[in-house]
């Protein structure tokens, strides 16, 4: 735990920690939640494939309450530096890019609850793929270029809580933020 303040101090001195952008795979994303769009994982009694269409179970979404919500989200920041991560305390959150690829930066919490710099990773997520972040998964999202529309499955009260905070400064009860110094790029060493 004592290591983290030193890491933060070092990143202030030497600049942000560089991490590379990785392709999304179920195994790579497993510590942060569930990768969506990898049909090989379906079970025979929860799937149907036909010439007209296919459908299969990908994930049993847990929002912790009946009011699960679909959001339409448009991301448009291609800034490679990440100064803040967000986490939701009461619900999983699914993110499914529709009109283009996104880069989703994730981290797990250290014992003190802050993002663990050692676990920060960035995944390229293309349309046809998606992720479900576990509760309390730290995250931020970037695009490669332009506006990218995504579908998001979340918890209605978490959205209300977030909007109230963002619009009026009301204290957050279902989410939290943490400062971090990260820069994402293609092929840089982690
Ligand atoms: N609406 C909402 O919860 N958005 C954030 O989680 C986000 O990462 O965009």
Short mmCIF file of C-alpha atoms and ligand atoms in Angstrom, two decimals:
data_model
loop_
_atom_site.label_atom_id
_atom_site.label_comp_id
_atom_site.label_asym_id
_atom_site.label_seq_id
_atom_site.Cartn_x
_atom_site.Cartn_y
_atom_site.Cartn_z
CA UNK A 1 0.00 0.00 0.00
CA UNK A 2 2.88 2.37 0.81
CA UNK A 3 4.05 1.94 -2.79
CA UNK A 4 1.16 3.93 -4.27
CA UNK A 5 2.03 7.44 -2.96
CA UNK A 6 5.53 6.91 -4.30
CA UNK A 7 4.08 5.86 -7.68
CA UNK A 8 1.89 8.97 -7.69
CA UNK A 9 4.85 11.18 -6.76
CA UNK A 10 6.94 9.55 -9.47
CA UNK A 11 4.25 10.06 -12.10
CA UNK A 12 4.14 13.73 -11.12
CA UNK A 13 7.90 13.90 -11.71
CA UNK A 14 8.25 11.69 -14.79
CA UNK A 15 4.81 12.32 -16.32
CA UNK A 16 1.92 9.95 -16.89
CA UNK A 17 2.34 6.18 -16.90
CA UNK A 18 2.20 4.90 -20.49
CA UNK A 19 -0.04 1.89 -21.21
CA UNK A 20 -0.64 0.21 -24.56
CA UNK A 21 -4.06 -0.42 -26.10
CA UNK A 22 -4.91 -4.14 -26.18
CA UNK A 23 -7.48 -6.14 -28.19
CA UNK A 24 -10.50 -7.27 -26.12
CA UNK A 25 -10.58 -10.95 -25.17
CA UNK A 26 -12.69 -12.69 -22.48
CA UNK A 27 -9.59 -13.81 -20.58
CA UNK A 28 -7.85 -10.42 -20.66
CA UNK A 29 -10.99 -8.59 -19.45
CA UNK A 30 -11.96 -11.23 -16.84
CA UNK A 31 -10.37 -9.35 -13.87
CA UNK A 32 -12.60 -6.31 -14.70
CA UNK A 33 -15.86 -8.01 -15.69
CA UNK A 34 -17.21 -9.81 -18.73
CA UNK A 35 -16.37 -9.31 -22.41
CA UNK A 36 -19.43 -9.40 -24.67
CA UNK A 37 -19.70 -10.62 -28.25
CA UNK A 38 -17.71 -13.84 -27.93
CA UNK A 39 -20.48 -16.29 -28.82
CA UNK A 40 -18.34 -19.40 -28.29
CA UNK A 41 -19.31 -19.13 -24.61
CA UNK A 42 -23.07 -19.62 -25.17
CA UNK A 43 -24.91 -22.61 -23.65
CA UNK A 44 -27.22 -24.75 -25.89
CA UNK A 45 -30.37 -24.02 -23.82
CA UNK A 46 -29.91 -20.25 -24.03
CA UNK A 47 -29.18 -19.88 -27.73
CA UNK A 48 -30.95 -20.21 -31.07
CA UNK A 49 -29.29 -19.97 -34.47
CA UNK A 50 -31.24 -19.87 -37.76
CA UNK A 51 -30.82 -18.58 -41.34
CA UNK A 52 -32.77 -15.44 -40.39
CA UNK A 53 -31.14 -14.55 -37.09
CA UNK A 54 -29.21 -15.78 -34.09
CA UNK A 55 -29.58 -14.95 -30.44
CA UNK A 56 -27.69 -16.22 -27.38
CA UNK A 57 -27.24 -15.43 -23.71
CA UNK A 58 -24.18 -13.32 -23.10
CA UNK A 59 -24.52 -12.20 -19.48
CA UNK A 60 -27.03 -12.08 -16.63
CA UNK A 61 -26.89 -8.36 -15.77
CA UNK A 62 -26.98 -7.46 -12.07
CA UNK A 63 -27.96 -3.85 -11.33
CA UNK A 64 -28.87 -4.52 -7.74
CA UNK A 65 -32.45 -3.30 -8.21
CA UNK A 66 -35.44 -3.71 -10.61
CA UNK A 67 -34.81 -0.35 -12.29
CA UNK A 68 -32.14 -1.33 -14.80
CA UNK A 69 -31.68 1.36 -17.44
CA UNK A 70 -30.44 1.56 -21.02
CA UNK A 71 -28.51 4.75 -21.79
CA UNK A 72 -27.38 5.99 -25.17
CA UNK A 73 -23.90 7.44 -24.63
CA UNK A 74 -21.80 9.43 -27.12
CA UNK A 75 -18.05 9.53 -26.46
CA UNK A 76 -15.92 12.02 -28.35
CA UNK A 77 -12.67 12.53 -26.40
CA UNK A 78 -9.56 11.19 -28.12
CA UNK A 79 -7.27 12.75 -25.50
CA UNK A 80 -4.62 10.09 -24.76
CA UNK A 81 -4.10 11.36 -21.23
CA UNK A 82 -6.36 10.06 -18.50
CA UNK A 83 -6.42 12.19 -15.35
CA UNK A 84 -9.53 10.74 -13.65
CA UNK A 85 -11.25 7.39 -13.35
CA UNK A 86 -14.83 6.72 -12.31
CA UNK A 87 -16.36 3.75 -10.50
CA UNK A 88 -19.95 2.79 -9.73
CA UNK A 89 -20.59 1.31 -6.31
CA UNK A 90 -24.06 -0.20 -6.69
CA UNK A 91 -24.21 -1.78 -10.12
CA UNK A 92 -22.47 -3.52 -12.96
CA UNK A 93 -22.34 -1.46 -16.15
CA UNK A 94 -22.47 -2.76 -19.72
CA UNK A 95 -20.97 -0.74 -22.58
CA UNK A 96 -21.59 -1.71 -26.21
CA UNK A 97 -20.14 0.48 -29.00
CA UNK A 98 -22.55 0.93 -31.92
CA UNK A 99 -21.07 3.40 -34.44
CA UNK A 100 -17.33 2.96 -33.99
CA UNK A 101 -14.57 1.58 -31.79
CA UNK A 102 -13.76 2.92 -28.34
CA UNK A 103 -10.80 2.55 -26.01
CA UNK A 104 -11.98 1.58 -22.55
CA UNK A 105 -9.49 2.11 -19.72
CA UNK A 106 -10.10 0.01 -16.61
CA UNK A 107 -8.46 -0.61 -13.25
CA UNK A 108 -9.17 -2.60 -10.12
CA UNK A 109 -9.11 -1.12 -6.63
CA UNK A 110 -6.13 -1.43 -4.33
CA UNK A 111 -6.78 -2.39 -0.68
CA UNK A 112 -7.29 1.29 0.20
CA UNK A 113 -10.01 1.59 -2.46
CA UNK A 114 -8.05 3.80 -4.84
CA UNK A 115 -7.32 2.60 -8.40
CA UNK A 116 -4.35 0.22 -8.33
CA UNK A 117 -1.89 1.62 -10.93
CA UNK A 118 -0.53 -1.90 -11.47
CA UNK A 119 -3.93 -3.07 -12.81
CA UNK A 120 -4.65 -0.23 -15.26
CA UNK A 121 -5.29 -1.58 -18.80
CA UNK A 122 -6.79 -0.12 -21.98
CA UNK A 123 -8.93 -2.26 -24.32
CA UNK A 124 -9.99 -1.48 -27.87
CA UNK A 125 -13.68 -2.42 -28.16
CA UNK A 126 -15.16 -2.61 -31.65
CA UNK A 127 -18.84 -2.58 -32.71
CA UNK A 128 -20.12 -6.16 -32.28
CA UNK A 129 -18.16 -6.45 -29.04
CA UNK A 130 -18.94 -5.01 -25.61
CA UNK A 131 -18.05 -5.31 -21.95
CA UNK A 132 -19.82 -5.58 -18.63
CA UNK A 133 -17.82 -3.93 -15.91
CA UNK A 134 -18.06 -5.43 -12.45
CA UNK A 135 -19.33 -3.19 -9.66
CA UNK A 136 -16.60 -0.74 -8.55
CA UNK A 137 -14.49 -1.25 -11.68
CA UNK A 138 -12.55 1.99 -12.27
CA UNK A 139 -12.95 3.25 -15.83
CA UNK A 140 -12.63 5.98 -18.44
CA UNK A 141 -13.43 5.94 -22.15
CA UNK A 142 -11.76 7.42 -25.21
CA UNK A 143 -12.38 7.25 -28.96
CA UNK A 144 -9.89 6.97 -31.80
CA UNK A 145 -11.69 9.75 -33.76
CA UNK A 146 -15.08 11.47 -34.04
CA UNK A 147 -18.25 10.80 -32.09
CA UNK A 148 -18.96 7.19 -31.12
CA UNK A 149 -22.43 6.20 -29.91
CA UNK A 150 -22.66 3.34 -27.42
CA UNK A 151 -25.49 1.53 -25.66
CA UNK A 152 -25.02 1.35 -21.89
CA UNK A 153 -26.87 -0.84 -19.44
CA UNK A 154 -26.75 0.62 -15.94
CA UNK A 155 -28.77 1.32 -12.79
CA UNK A 156 -31.33 4.13 -12.98
CA UNK A 157 -30.51 5.53 -9.54
CA UNK A 158 -26.79 5.60 -10.43
CA UNK A 159 -27.55 7.73 -13.47
CA UNK A 160 -29.75 10.12 -11.46
CA UNK A 161 -27.00 10.37 -8.80
CA UNK A 162 -24.35 11.07 -11.45
CA UNK A 163 -26.43 13.70 -13.28
CA UNK A 164 -27.26 15.50 -10.02
CA UNK A 165 -23.56 15.62 -9.18
CA UNK A 166 -22.46 16.74 -12.64
CA UNK A 167 -25.18 19.37 -12.94
CA UNK A 168 -25.36 20.77 -9.39
CA UNK A 169 -22.30 19.46 -7.55
CA UNK A 170 -24.49 17.36 -5.27
CA UNK A 171 -22.42 14.73 -3.41
CA UNK A 172 -22.13 11.38 -5.16
CA UNK A 173 -23.63 8.40 -3.36
CA UNK A 174 -23.47 5.62 -5.99
CA UNK A 175 -20.26 6.51 -7.82
CA UNK A 176 -16.83 7.86 -7.05
CA UNK A 177 -13.93 9.49 -8.87
CA UNK A 178 -10.18 9.15 -8.42
CA UNK A 179 -7.28 11.12 -9.91
CA UNK A 180 -4.70 9.18 -11.90
CA UNK A 181 -1.92 9.96 -14.39
CA UNK A 182 -2.21 7.66 -17.41
CA UNK A 183 -1.48 8.08 -21.09
CA UNK A 184 -2.67 5.56 -23.68
CA UNK A 185 -1.03 4.79 -27.00
CA UNK A 186 -0.47 2.07 -29.58
CA UNK A 187 2.37 -0.29 -28.83
CA UNK A 188 4.01 1.63 -26.02
CA UNK A 189 5.39 -0.59 -23.30
CA UNK A 190 3.15 -0.79 -20.20
N1 LIG B 1 -23.72 7.45 -17.37
C1 LIG B 1 -22.64 6.86 -16.91
O1 LIG B 1 -22.70 6.12 -15.94
N2 LIG B 1 -21.47 7.13 -17.55
C2 LIG B 1 -20.20 6.73 -17.08
O2 LIG B 1 -20.17 5.50 -16.40
C3 LIG B 1 -19.23 6.63 -18.19
O3 LIG B 1 -18.20 5.94 -18.02
O4 LIG B 1 -19.49 7.22 -19.23
#
